[in-house]
mmCIF file of C-alpha atoms in Angstrom:
data_model
loop_
_atom_site.group_PDB
_atom_site.id
_atom_site.type_symbol
_atom_site.label_atom_id
_atom_site.label_comp_id
_atom_site.label_asym_id
_atom_site.label_seq_id
_atom_site.Cartn_x
_atom_site.Cartn_y
_atom_site.Cartn_z
ATOM 1 C CA MET A 1 -0.221 -0.108 0.352
ATOM 2 C CA ASN A 2 2.948 2.130 0.743
ATOM 3 C CA VAL A 3 5.013 1.603 -2.193
ATOM 4 C CA PHE A 4 1.880 2.446 -4.029
ATOM 5 C CA ARG A 5 1.330 5.835 -2.732
ATOM 6 C CA HIS A 6 4.754 6.251 -3.249
ATOM 7 C CA LEU A 7 4.614 5.711 -6.554
ATOM 8 C CA THR A 8 1.474 7.652 -7.082
ATOM 9 C CA THR A 9 1.765 10.922 -5.159
ATOM 10 C CA PRO A 10 4.493 12.474 -7.653
ATOM 11 C CA LEU A 11 2.546 12.035 -10.369
ATOM 12 C CA LEU A 12 0.399 15.227 -9.878
ATOM 13 C CA GLU A 13 0.276 16.395 -6.092
ATOM 14 C CA GLN A 14 3.809 16.237 -5.553
ATOM 15 C CA ASN A 15 4.830 16.516 -9.110
ATOM 16 C CA PRO A 16 8.429 17.161 -9.307
ATOM 17 C CA ILE A 17 8.570 20.090 -11.951
ATOM 18 C CA THR A 18 5.212 21.805 -11.388
ATOM 19 C CA VAL A 19 5.135 21.794 -7.509
ATOM 20 C CA GLN A 20 8.771 20.836 -6.423
ATOM 21 C CA ILE A 21 10.514 22.880 -9.221
ATOM 22 C CA LEU A 22 13.244 20.331 -9.802
ATOM 23 C CA GLY A 23 14.817 19.113 -12.618
ATOM 24 C CA LEU A 24 13.807 22.552 -14.972
ATOM 25 C CA CYS A 25 16.541 23.098 -17.261
ATOM 26 C CA SER A 26 16.032 19.695 -19.155
ATOM 27 C CA ALA A 27 12.343 19.729 -18.998
ATOM 28 C CA LEU A 28 12.585 23.232 -20.952
ATOM 29 C CA ALA A 29 15.133 23.011 -23.342
ATOM 30 C CA VAL A 30 14.867 19.541 -24.751
ATOM 31 C CA SER A 31 10.859 19.824 -25.877
ATOM 32 C CA ARG A 32 10.637 21.392 -28.514
ATOM 33 C CA SER A 33 10.084 18.033 -30.336
ATOM 34 C CA LEU A 34 8.529 14.892 -29.121
ATOM 35 C CA GLU A 35 11.041 12.349 -30.094
ATOM 36 C CA PRO A 36 13.814 13.766 -27.801
ATOM 37 C CA ALA A 37 11.444 14.564 -24.948
ATOM 38 C CA LEU A 38 10.688 10.842 -24.929
ATOM 39 C CA ILE A 39 14.106 9.756 -25.000
ATOM 40 C CA MET A 40 15.005 12.403 -22.761
ATOM 41 C CA SER A 41 12.201 10.899 -20.177
ATOM 42 C CA ALA A 42 13.268 7.298 -20.585
ATOM 43 C CA ALA A 43 16.645 8.272 -20.125
ATOM 44 C CA VAL A 44 15.937 9.868 -16.681
ATOM 45 C CA ILE A 45 13.679 7.627 -15.208
ATOM 46 C CA SER A 46 16.378 4.596 -16.108
ATOM 47 C CA VAL A 47 18.954 7.085 -14.343
ATOM 48 C CA LEU A 48 16.381 8.036 -11.580
ATOM 49 C CA LEU A 49 15.497 4.187 -10.697
ATOM 50 C CA PHE A 50 19.146 2.627 -10.812
ATOM 51 C CA SER A 51 20.639 5.804 -8.214
ATOM 52 C CA ASN A 52 17.559 5.882 -6.342
ATOM 53 C CA LEU A 53 17.894 1.795 -5.924
ATOM 54 C CA ALA A 54 21.710 2.264 -5.591
ATOM 55 C CA VAL A 55 21.855 4.609 -2.631
ATOM 56 C CA SER A 56 18.815 2.970 -0.787
ATOM 57 C CA LEU A 57 21.140 -0.510 -0.466
ATOM 58 C CA MET A 58 24.688 1.711 0.101
ATOM 59 C CA ARG A 59 22.767 3.912 2.488
ATOM 60 C CA HIS A 60 24.250 2.063 6.200
ATOM 61 C CA LEU A 61 27.175 2.145 4.158
ATOM 62 C CA MET A 62 27.784 5.845 3.534
ATOM 63 C CA PRO A 63 29.586 8.040 6.059
ATOM 64 C CA GLN A 64 27.091 11.180 6.274
ATOM 65 C CA SER A 65 29.835 14.077 5.564
ATOM 66 C CA ILE A 66 30.619 12.170 2.106
ATOM 67 C CA ARG A 67 27.322 11.122 1.090
ATOM 68 C CA LEU A 68 26.503 13.790 -1.294
ATOM 69 C CA ILE A 69 30.154 12.753 -3.283
ATOM 70 C CA LEU A 70 28.982 9.468 -3.346
ATOM 71 C CA GLU A 71 25.713 10.122 -4.449
ATOM 72 C CA VAL A 72 26.722 12.277 -7.415
ATOM 73 C CA THR A 73 29.269 9.789 -8.608
ATOM 74 C CA ILE A 74 26.915 6.862 -8.497
ATOM 75 C CA ILE A 75 24.609 9.375 -10.289
ATOM 76 C CA ALA A 76 27.318 10.104 -12.944
ATOM 77 C CA SER A 77 28.027 6.855 -13.509
ATOM 78 C CA GLY A 78 24.406 5.802 -14.356
ATOM 79 C CA VAL A 79 23.994 8.883 -16.775
ATOM 80 C CA ILE A 80 27.601 7.806 -18.488
ATOM 81 C CA VAL A 81 26.047 4.552 -19.218
ATOM 82 C CA VAL A 82 22.697 6.063 -20.795
ATOM 83 C CA ASP A 83 25.034 8.811 -22.129
ATOM 84 C CA GLU A 84 26.940 5.804 -24.291
ATOM 85 C CA PHE A 85 24.058 3.851 -24.730
ATOM 86 C CA ILE A 86 21.819 6.476 -26.710
ATOM 87 C CA LYS A 87 25.311 7.756 -28.557
ATOM 88 C CA ALA A 88 25.551 3.937 -30.150
ATOM 89 C CA TYR A 89 21.360 3.331 -30.839
ATOM 90 C CA ALA A 90 20.113 6.441 -31.636
ATOM 91 C CA PRO A 91 23.284 8.728 -32.976
ATOM 92 C CA ASP A 92 20.149 11.247 -34.229
ATOM 93 C CA ILE A 93 18.539 11.917 -31.125
ATOM 94 C CA SER A 94 22.304 12.169 -29.221
ATOM 95 C CA GLU A 95 23.057 14.981 -31.535
ATOM 96 C CA VAL A 96 19.829 17.203 -30.497
ATOM 97 C CA LEU A 97 20.341 16.510 -26.795
ATOM 98 C CA SER A 98 23.466 17.209 -27.172
ATOM 99 C CA VAL A 99 25.003 18.341 -23.809
ATOM 100 C CA PHE A 100 21.404 17.791 -21.802
ATOM 101 C CA VAL A 101 22.066 13.965 -21.279
ATOM 102 C CA GLY A 102 25.242 14.319 -19.688
ATOM 103 C CA LEU A 103 23.786 17.196 -17.420
ATOM 104 C CA ILE A 104 21.277 14.893 -16.230
ATOM 105 C CA ILE A 105 24.222 14.557 -13.680
ATOM 106 C CA THR A 106 23.225 17.819 -12.084
ATOM 107 C CA ASN A 107 19.016 17.211 -12.819
ATOM 108 C CA CYS A 108 17.739 18.187 -8.959
ATOM 109 C CA ILE A 109 15.545 16.022 -8.900
ATOM 110 C CA ILE A 110 18.004 12.982 -9.269
ATOM 111 C CA LEU A 111 20.082 14.173 -6.707
ATOM 112 C CA GLY A 112 16.754 15.265 -4.440
ATOM 113 C CA ARG A 113 14.916 12.143 -4.474
ATOM 114 C CA ALA A 114 18.452 10.391 -3.679
ATOM 115 C CA GLU A 115 19.134 12.570 -0.848
ATOM 116 C CA ALA A 116 15.283 13.114 0.355
ATOM 117 C CA PHE A 117 13.942 9.680 -0.063
ATOM 118 C CA ALA A 118 16.253 6.741 -0.870
ATOM 119 C CA MET A 119 19.240 7.542 2.051
ATOM 120 C CA GLN A 120 16.091 6.989 4.394
ATOM 121 C CA HIS A 121 14.118 4.082 2.758
ATOM 122 C CA GLY A 122 14.210 0.317 1.782
ATOM 123 C CA PRO A 123 14.940 -0.439 -2.213
ATOM 124 C CA LEU A 124 11.470 -1.337 -2.812
ATOM 125 C CA ASP A 125 9.813 1.484 -1.519
ATOM 126 C CA SER A 126 12.622 3.906 -3.229
ATOM 127 C CA LEU A 127 12.234 2.279 -6.318
ATOM 128 C CA ALA A 128 8.563 2.671 -6.267
ATOM 129 C CA ASP A 129 9.450 6.610 -5.302
ATOM 130 C CA ALA A 130 11.856 6.685 -8.582
ATOM 131 C CA LEU A 131 9.518 5.222 -11.007
ATOM 132 C CA GLY A 132 6.470 7.799 -9.843
ATOM 133 C CA ASN A 133 8.959 10.904 -10.245
ATOM 134 C CA GLY A 134 10.299 9.454 -13.254
ATOM 135 C CA VAL A 135 7.042 9.385 -14.560
ATOM 136 C CA GLY A 136 5.683 12.872 -12.943
ATOM 137 C CA TYR A 137 8.976 14.599 -14.699
ATOM 138 C CA ALA A 138 7.950 12.466 -18.272
ATOM 139 C CA ILE A 139 4.246 13.816 -17.986
ATOM 140 C CA ILE A 140 5.345 17.222 -18.095
ATOM 141 C CA LEU A 141 8.189 17.024 -20.231
ATOM 142 C CA ILE A 142 6.334 14.907 -22.598
ATOM 143 C CA SER A 143 3.146 17.184 -22.816
ATOM 144 C CA VAL A 144 4.888 20.434 -22.952
ATOM 145 C CA ALA A 145 6.769 18.992 -26.037
ATOM 146 C CA ALA A 146 3.916 17.657 -27.912
ATOM 147 C CA PHE A 147 2.292 20.909 -27.701
ATOM 148 C CA ARG A 148 5.490 22.861 -29.196
ATOM 149 C CA GLU A 149 5.900 20.404 -31.743
ATOM 150 C CA LEU A 150 1.896 20.322 -32.536
ATOM 151 C CA ALA A 151 1.337 24.222 -32.769
ATOM 152 C CA GLY A 152 5.135 25.015 -34.050
ATOM 153 C CA ASN A 153 5.006 22.602 -37.049
ATOM 154 C CA GLY A 154 1.635 21.030 -37.249
ATOM 155 C CA SER A 155 3.357 17.310 -36.473
ATOM 156 C CA LEU A 156 3.680 15.011 -34.196
ATOM 157 C CA LEU A 157 6.648 12.359 -34.020
ATOM 158 C CA ASP A 158 8.044 13.962 -37.068
ATOM 159 C CA VAL A 159 4.145 12.848 -38.544
ATOM 160 C CA GLN A 160 2.118 16.251 -40.175
ATOM 161 C CA ILE A 161 -1.392 16.103 -38.161
ATOM 162 C CA LEU A 162 -1.953 19.542 -39.322
ATOM 163 C CA PRO A 163 -1.607 20.550 -43.149
ATOM 164 C CA LEU A 164 0.624 23.065 -43.165
ATOM 165 C CA MET A 165 -0.265 26.313 -45.254
ATOM 166 C CA ASP A 166 3.266 26.468 -47.380
ATOM 167 C CA ALA A 167 1.991 22.977 -48.279
ATOM 168 C CA GLY A 168 -1.311 23.768 -49.375
ATOM 169 C CA GLY A 169 -2.926 22.917 -45.766
ATOM 170 C CA TRP A 170 -5.047 25.614 -43.449
ATOM 171 C CA TYR A 171 -2.322 26.125 -40.662
ATOM 172 C CA ARG A 172 -0.237 28.173 -39.928
ATOM 173 C CA PRO A 173 2.493 27.264 -38.235
ATOM 174 C CA ASN A 174 3.215 29.105 -34.776
ATOM 175 C CA GLN A 175 7.342 30.239 -34.843
ATOM 176 C CA LEU A 176 6.963 31.433 -31.374
ATOM 177 C CA MET A 177 6.944 27.829 -30.003
ATOM 178 C CA LEU A 178 10.171 26.856 -31.734
ATOM 179 C CA TYR A 179 12.214 29.541 -29.563
ATOM 180 C CA ALA A 180 13.234 28.509 -26.238
ATOM 181 C CA PRO A 181 11.601 30.909 -24.255
ATOM 182 C CA SER A 182 7.992 28.967 -25.546
ATOM 183 C CA ALA A 183 8.616 26.295 -22.681
ATOM 184 C CA PHE A 184 8.865 28.814 -20.036
ATOM 185 C CA PHE A 185 5.137 30.156 -20.782
ATOM 186 C CA ILE A 186 3.917 26.781 -21.317
ATOM 187 C CA ILE A 187 5.153 25.606 -17.853
ATOM 188 C CA GLY A 188 3.928 28.829 -16.258
ATOM 189 C CA PHE A 189 0.467 28.568 -17.755
ATOM 190 C CA LEU A 190 0.688 24.975 -16.944
ATOM 191 C CA ILE A 191 1.220 25.772 -13.058
ATOM 192 C CA TRP A 192 -1.803 28.431 -13.090
ATOM 193 C CA ALA A 193 -4.036 25.459 -14.184
ATOM 194 C CA ILE A 194 -2.992 23.295 -11.751
ATOM 195 C CA ARG A 195 -2.915 25.822 -9.019
ATOM 196 C CA SER A 196 -6.266 26.961 -10.037
ATOM 197 C CA LEU A 197 -7.645 23.454 -10.000
ATOM 198 C CA ARG A 198 -6.161 22.355 -6.323
ATOM 199 C CA THR A 199 -5.896 24.917 -4.596
ATOM 200 C CA GLY A 200 -3.965 23.485 -1.851
ATOM 201 C CA GLN A 201 -0.765 23.724 -3.726
ATOM 202 C CA SER A 202 -0.096 27.601 -3.684
ATOM 203 C CA ASP A 203 3.316 28.904 -3.237
ATOM 204 C CA ALA A 204 3.766 25.964 0.235
ATOM 205 C CA GLY A 205 4.602 23.325 -3.084
ATOM 206 C CA MET A 206 8.216 25.998 -3.179
ATOM 207 C CA GLN A 207 9.218 24.163 0.267
ATOM 208 C CA PRO A 208 10.531 20.843 -0.443
ATOM 209 C CA ALA A 209 12.565 22.252 -3.562
ATOM 210 C CA ALA A 210 14.419 24.734 -0.489
ATOM 211 C CA GLY A 211 14.201 22.267 1.506
ATOM 212 C CA THR A 212 17.021 20.086 -0.991
ATOM 213 C CA SER A 213 19.160 23.029 -1.273
ATOM 214 C CA GLU A 214 18.990 23.662 2.085
ATOM 215 C CA ARG A 215 20.025 20.275 2.943
ATOM 216 C CA ILE A 216 22.797 20.665 0.429
ATOM 217 C CA ALA A 217 23.616 23.581 1.862
ATOM 218 C CA ASP A 218 24.439 22.217 5.330
ATOM 219 C CA ARG A 219 27.115 20.513 4.217
ATOM 220 C CA MET B 1 41.814 39.924 -28.347
ATOM 221 C CA THR B 2 38.874 40.955 -30.608
ATOM 222 C CA ASP B 3 38.173 36.957 -30.498
ATOM 223 C CA PHE B 4 38.628 36.734 -26.834
ATOM 224 C CA ILE B 5 36.063 39.731 -26.070
ATOM 225 C CA ASN B 6 33.713 38.214 -29.154
ATOM 226 C CA VAL B 7 33.760 34.644 -27.339
ATOM 227 C CA MET B 8 33.093 36.184 -24.092
ATOM 228 C CA LEU B 9 30.422 38.308 -25.275
ATOM 229 C CA TYR B 10 28.767 35.524 -27.370
ATOM 230 C CA ALA B 11 28.595 33.527 -24.039
ATOM 231 C CA MET B 12 27.162 36.107 -22.260
ATOM 232 C CA PHE B 13 24.358 37.699 -24.274
ATOM 233 C CA VAL B 14 23.706 35.571 -27.299
ATOM 234 C CA GLU B 15 23.748 32.198 -26.075
ATOM 235 C CA ASN B 16 23.401 33.111 -22.262
ATOM 236 C CA LEU B 17 23.405 30.130 -20.461
ATOM 237 C CA ALA B 18 20.276 31.069 -18.158
ATOM 238 C CA LEU B 19 18.133 32.215 -20.634
ATOM 239 C CA VAL B 20 18.930 30.762 -23.736
ATOM 240 C CA PHE B 21 19.692 27.326 -22.868
ATOM 241 C CA LEU B 22 17.614 27.195 -19.954
ATOM 242 C CA LEU B 23 20.298 25.757 -17.449
ATOM 243 C CA GLY B 24 20.671 26.325 -13.784
ATOM 244 C CA MET B 25 17.044 27.281 -13.587
ATOM 245 C CA CYS B 26 16.462 25.360 -10.668
ATOM 246 C CA THR B 27 18.497 27.758 -8.558
ATOM 247 C CA TYR B 28 17.332 30.666 -10.571
ATOM 248 C CA LEU B 29 13.892 29.975 -9.662
ATOM 249 C CA ALA B 30 14.618 29.257 -5.954
ATOM 250 C CA VAL B 31 17.415 31.930 -4.981
ATOM 251 C CA SER B 32 15.935 34.739 -6.660
ATOM 252 C CA LYS B 33 13.710 36.042 -4.201
ATOM 253 C CA ARG B 34 15.991 39.292 -3.182
ATOM 254 C CA VAL B 35 18.837 41.539 -5.151
ATOM 255 C CA GLU B 36 21.251 40.703 -2.358
ATOM 256 C CA THR B 37 21.507 37.268 -2.302
ATOM 257 C CA ALA B 38 20.559 36.678 -6.226
ATOM 258 C CA ILE B 39 24.531 39.145 -6.472
ATOM 259 C CA GLY B 40 25.769 36.778 -3.844
ATOM 260 C CA LEU B 41 24.609 33.854 -5.914
ATOM 261 C CA GLY B 42 26.004 35.644 -9.172
ATOM 262 C CA VAL B 43 29.445 36.186 -8.140
ATOM 263 C CA ALA B 44 30.001 33.184 -7.091
ATOM 264 C CA VAL B 45 28.866 31.720 -10.229
ATOM 265 C CA ILE B 46 31.399 33.946 -12.128
ATOM 266 C CA ALA B 47 34.169 32.867 -10.108
ATOM 267 C CA VAL B 48 33.489 29.338 -10.070
ATOM 268 C CA GLN B 49 32.676 28.866 -13.875
ATOM 269 C CA THR B 50 35.608 30.797 -14.993
ATOM 270 C CA LEU B 51 38.072 28.774 -12.146
ATOM 271 C CA THR B 52 36.675 25.264 -13.857
ATOM 272 C CA VAL B 53 36.109 25.967 -17.421
ATOM 273 C CA PRO B 54 39.761 26.380 -17.798
ATOM 274 C CA LEU B 55 40.622 23.740 -15.343
ATOM 275 C CA ASN B 56 38.408 21.060 -17.215
ATOM 276 C CA ASN B 57 40.001 22.361 -20.255
ATOM 277 C CA LEU B 58 43.511 21.510 -19.548
ATOM 278 C CA ILE B 59 42.328 18.175 -17.790
ATOM 279 C CA TYR B 60 40.200 17.410 -21.310
ATOM 280 C CA GLN B 61 43.135 18.134 -23.259
ATOM 281 C CA TRP B 62 45.619 16.297 -21.738
ATOM 282 C CA VAL B 63 44.416 13.418 -20.304
ATOM 283 C CA LEU B 64 40.776 12.839 -21.650
ATOM 284 C CA ALA B 65 40.211 13.574 -25.272
ATOM 285 C CA PRO B 66 41.283 10.870 -27.899
ATOM 286 C CA GLY B 67 44.860 10.280 -28.084
ATOM 287 C CA ALA B 68 45.266 13.094 -25.336
ATOM 288 C CA LEU B 69 47.825 10.817 -23.451
ATOM 289 C CA SER B 70 49.943 10.682 -26.153
ATOM 290 C CA TRP B 71 52.682 12.406 -23.773
ATOM 291 C CA ALA B 72 52.936 9.484 -21.978
ATOM 292 C CA GLY B 73 52.977 7.043 -24.633
ATOM 293 C CA LEU B 74 49.569 5.795 -24.131
ATOM 294 C CA ALA B 75 48.280 7.445 -27.977
ATOM 295 C CA ALA B 76 45.688 4.438 -28.096
ATOM 296 C CA TYR B 77 43.525 5.396 -24.942
ATOM 297 C CA ASP B 78 40.163 7.503 -25.566
ATOM 298 C CA LEU B 79 39.075 8.324 -22.010
ATOM 299 C CA SER B 80 36.672 10.709 -23.163
ATOM 300 C CA PHE B 81 33.420 9.190 -22.030
ATOM 301 C CA LEU B 82 34.946 9.653 -18.455
ATOM 302 C CA LYS B 83 34.179 13.261 -18.781
ATOM 303 C CA LEU B 84 31.033 13.675 -16.866
ATOM 304 C CA VAL B 85 32.155 12.148 -13.730
ATOM 305 C CA VAL B 86 35.672 13.709 -13.704
ATOM 306 C CA PHE B 87 34.111 17.545 -14.474
ATOM 307 C CA ILE B 88 31.718 17.061 -11.825
ATOM 308 C CA GLY B 89 34.329 16.021 -9.366
ATOM 309 C CA VAL B 90 37.009 18.850 -10.564
ATOM 310 C CA ILE B 91 33.710 21.039 -9.641
ATOM 311 C CA ALA B 92 32.758 19.542 -6.568
ATOM 312 C CA ALA B 93 36.232 19.853 -5.408
ATOM 313 C CA SER B 94 36.853 23.454 -7.055
ATOM 314 C CA VAL B 95 33.831 24.773 -4.896
ATOM 315 C CA GLN B 96 34.971 23.042 -1.662
ATOM 316 C CA ILE B 97 38.406 24.445 -1.963
ATOM 317 C CA LEU B 98 37.084 27.592 -2.737
ATOM 318 C CA GLU B 99 34.782 27.715 0.364
ATOM 319 C CA VAL B 100 37.900 26.854 2.614
ATOM 320 C CA LEU B 101 40.496 29.259 0.705
ATOM 321 C CA MET B 102 37.450 32.173 1.312
ATOM 322 C CA ASP B 103 37.331 30.997 4.819
ATOM 323 C CA ARG B 104 40.979 31.475 5.656
ATOM 324 C CA PHE B 105 41.520 34.215 3.717
ATOM 325 C CA SER B 106 38.628 36.647 3.660
ATOM 326 C CA PRO B 107 35.982 35.353 5.943
ATOM 327 C CA VAL B 108 33.729 38.557 5.192
ATOM 328 C CA LEU B 109 33.954 37.047 1.663
ATOM 329 C CA HIS B 110 33.045 33.761 2.973
ATOM 330 C CA GLN B 111 30.035 34.832 5.450
ATOM 331 C CA THR B 112 28.461 36.461 1.843
ATOM 332 C CA LEU B 113 28.771 34.205 -0.312
ATOM 333 C CA GLY B 114 29.441 30.686 1.287
ATOM 334 C CA ILE B 115 26.227 29.727 1.667
ATOM 335 C CA TYR B 116 25.866 29.640 -1.935
ATOM 336 C CA LEU B 117 29.063 28.143 -3.140
ATOM 337 C CA PRO B 118 28.292 24.329 -2.252
ATOM 338 C CA LEU B 119 24.857 25.068 -4.308
ATOM 339 C CA LEU B 120 26.873 25.257 -7.523
ATOM 340 C CA THR B 121 27.920 21.426 -7.259
ATOM 341 C CA VAL B 122 24.515 20.870 -8.315
ATOM 342 C CA ASN B 123 23.691 23.899 -10.517
ATOM 343 C CA CYS B 124 23.437 23.060 -14.554
ATOM 344 C CA ALA B 125 24.549 25.785 -15.757
ATOM 345 C CA ILE B 126 28.374 25.177 -14.499
ATOM 346 C CA LEU B 127 28.477 21.329 -15.758
ATOM 347 C CA GLY B 128 26.995 22.700 -18.772
ATOM 348 C CA GLY B 129 29.733 24.942 -19.187
ATOM 349 C CA SER B 130 32.349 22.850 -19.062
ATOM 350 C CA LEU B 131 30.482 20.350 -21.442
ATOM 351 C CA PHE B 132 29.716 22.858 -23.985
ATOM 352 C CA MET B 133 33.677 23.971 -24.047
ATOM 353 C CA VAL B 134 34.154 20.367 -25.229
ATOM 354 C CA GLN B 135 31.287 20.561 -27.397
ATOM 355 C CA ARG B 136 32.812 23.495 -29.354
ATOM 356 C CA ASP B 137 36.698 22.842 -29.057
ATOM 357 C CA TYR B 138 37.587 25.411 -27.368
ATOM 358 C CA ASP B 139 41.192 26.034 -26.535
ATOM 359 C CA LEU B 140 42.761 27.059 -23.028
ATOM 360 C CA ILE B 141 42.477 31.220 -24.085
ATOM 361 C CA ASP B 142 38.563 30.828 -25.555
ATOM 362 C CA SER B 143 37.636 28.549 -22.279
ATOM 363 C CA VAL B 144 38.894 31.128 -20.043
ATOM 364 C CA ALA B 145 36.356 33.854 -22.079
ATOM 365 C CA TYR B 146 33.645 31.780 -22.405
ATOM 366 C CA GLY B 147 34.105 30.536 -18.426
ATOM 367 C CA LEU B 148 33.998 34.543 -17.823
ATOM 368 C CA GLY B 149 31.272 35.591 -19.905
ATOM 369 C CA SER B 150 28.720 32.559 -19.315
ATOM 370 C CA GLY B 151 29.347 33.381 -15.604
ATOM 371 C CA LEU B 152 28.890 36.844 -16.470
ATOM 372 C CA GLY B 153 25.642 36.227 -18.255
ATOM 373 C CA TRP B 154 23.979 33.741 -15.917
ATOM 374 C CA ALA B 155 24.623 36.371 -12.841
ATOM 375 C CA MET B 156 23.078 38.983 -14.915
ATOM 376 C CA ALA B 157 20.057 37.023 -15.426
ATOM 377 C CA ILE B 158 19.696 36.162 -12.037
ATOM 378 C CA VAL B 159 20.254 39.471 -11.299
ATOM 379 C CA LEU B 160 17.581 41.402 -13.372
ATOM 380 C CA PHE B 161 15.270 38.684 -12.730
ATOM 381 C CA ALA B 162 15.222 38.884 -9.109
ATOM 382 C CA ALA B 163 15.048 42.866 -9.347
ATOM 383 C CA ILE B 164 11.265 42.307 -11.248
ATOM 384 C CA ARG B 165 10.660 39.489 -8.767
ATOM 385 C CA GLU B 166 11.105 42.259 -6.281
ATOM 386 C CA ARG B 167 8.552 44.859 -8.190
ATOM 387 C CA LEU B 168 6.427 41.743 -8.946
ATOM 388 C CA ARG B 169 5.440 41.304 -5.244
ATOM 389 C CA TYR B 170 3.060 44.368 -5.147
ATOM 390 C CA SER B 171 1.249 43.761 -8.091
ATOM 391 C CA ASN B 172 -1.985 42.156 -8.158
ATOM 392 C CA VAL B 173 -1.973 38.979 -10.074
ATOM 393 C CA PRO B 174 -4.766 36.369 -10.439
ATOM 394 C CA ALA B 175 -4.552 33.531 -7.672
ATOM 395 C CA GLY B 176 -3.058 30.250 -8.572
ATOM 396 C CA LEU B 177 -0.178 32.135 -11.505
ATOM 397 C CA GLU B 178 1.023 34.823 -8.203
ATOM 398 C CA GLY B 179 4.906 33.201 -7.367
ATOM 399 C CA LEU B 180 5.922 30.593 -9.142
ATOM 400 C CA GLY B 181 3.786 30.578 -12.436
ATOM 401 C CA LEU B 182 4.472 34.351 -12.820
ATOM 402 C CA ALA B 183 8.082 33.758 -12.380
ATOM 403 C CA PHE B 184 7.938 31.304 -15.538
ATOM 404 C CA ILE B 185 6.353 33.629 -17.578
ATOM 405 C CA VAL B 186 8.642 36.859 -16.619
ATOM 406 C CA THR B 187 11.257 34.426 -17.663
ATOM 407 C CA GLY B 188 9.628 33.593 -20.473
ATOM 408 C CA LEU B 189 9.618 37.306 -21.477
ATOM 409 C CA LEU B 190 12.735 37.972 -20.496
ATOM 410 C CA ALA B 191 14.076 35.241 -22.357
ATOM 411 C CA PHE B 192 12.737 36.533 -25.456
ATOM 412 C CA ALA B 193 14.515 39.511 -24.761
ATOM 413 C CA PHE B 194 17.836 37.628 -25.462
ATOM 414 C CA THR B 195 16.564 36.307 -28.675
ATOM 415 C CA GLY B 196 16.878 40.210 -29.579
ATOM 416 C CA LEU B 197 20.574 40.374 -29.186
ATOM 417 C CA THR B 198 21.122 36.844 -31.647
ATOM 418 C CA GLY B 199 24.256 38.058 -33.670
ATOM 419 C CA LEU B 200 25.938 40.486 -31.548
ATOM 420 C CA ALA B 201 29.332 40.553 -32.306
ATOM 421 C CA VAL B 202 32.673 43.095 -32.319
ATOM 422 C CA SER B 203 34.649 43.217 -35.009
#
């Protein structure tokens, strides 16, 4: 039962991006079209599962004073494997994602979950938490990317959905969506929508992120 | 010299890490409620970025790049896959050393900047700077310029944003949008202003 709760709360109620404001960099930067967003989500979920499991298994062995360095090293090893894997099997996507796969290391969701959850919980709970947070991240990333690709190019996964005006159709693509700043607007409006629907989530939601930062500052 | 200034201006305005590549956003949104703290964090980013990008450049050129170990007679090795873990280690170590040195030689500075330094280990702008340096094949001089420029650009972005946010506190915003939601939209507008700087260069 507990495992199930760890799995479901991060999906919306404690969503890492819109509520805890963690892991934004990549969410904003790779959301221009759907395909890289899907690969990025898969990469983040696998790294998160690996790091939460490893940290949780080793939590009694890690000395308090150097735990952050150890956690970062575990995460970095996971990211290297994923990075090489993407380079080998999806070289085109790897070009598009450029440095952002490497930047999963500094994605605050991963260190945040390792620090805030896996250090105190067993492997099974930690895996559930990792999956929940990873999917919560993926939901936002994929919906932003789908919206941007559809509005900016009239396509989804490179398949034309809305016929473009250039090609004799009726849809005039919205160039704004192809620029990086549009991701901010979309997430801004998304947060507005979520908070208007669920009134409990006002700025109290800023707390967990601040907590992570303070915890790191305490080192 | 023009090259140096161009790389720096380019990193600062045209490819601003915060507003164009959207790096370091977690810290950017969390530590921008007051201008003074934003300035403190900005200065820390400039210091760490100017230090770590050239340092990582040296390590990459002499140890990690394909064939870089030829000075040790090991030309066949390619250790570039280790760059992620090495760079993050260098960053964490530099941050720690900088903190200790500051504490020893300038306690006042340590009191104002010290709390921000550990945050920078997990700031993607810092690691991102080093990764972009590798991707673009910068040499040592270029990477000093890039480190300085990108640090200055990030600092400028967060100070501008904090100043806007201080004013926003007195404005009347629809419920649900206030705080985080509005912060995103304001950053988006700020980022748009920066797209206008594309093509900036000194000849």
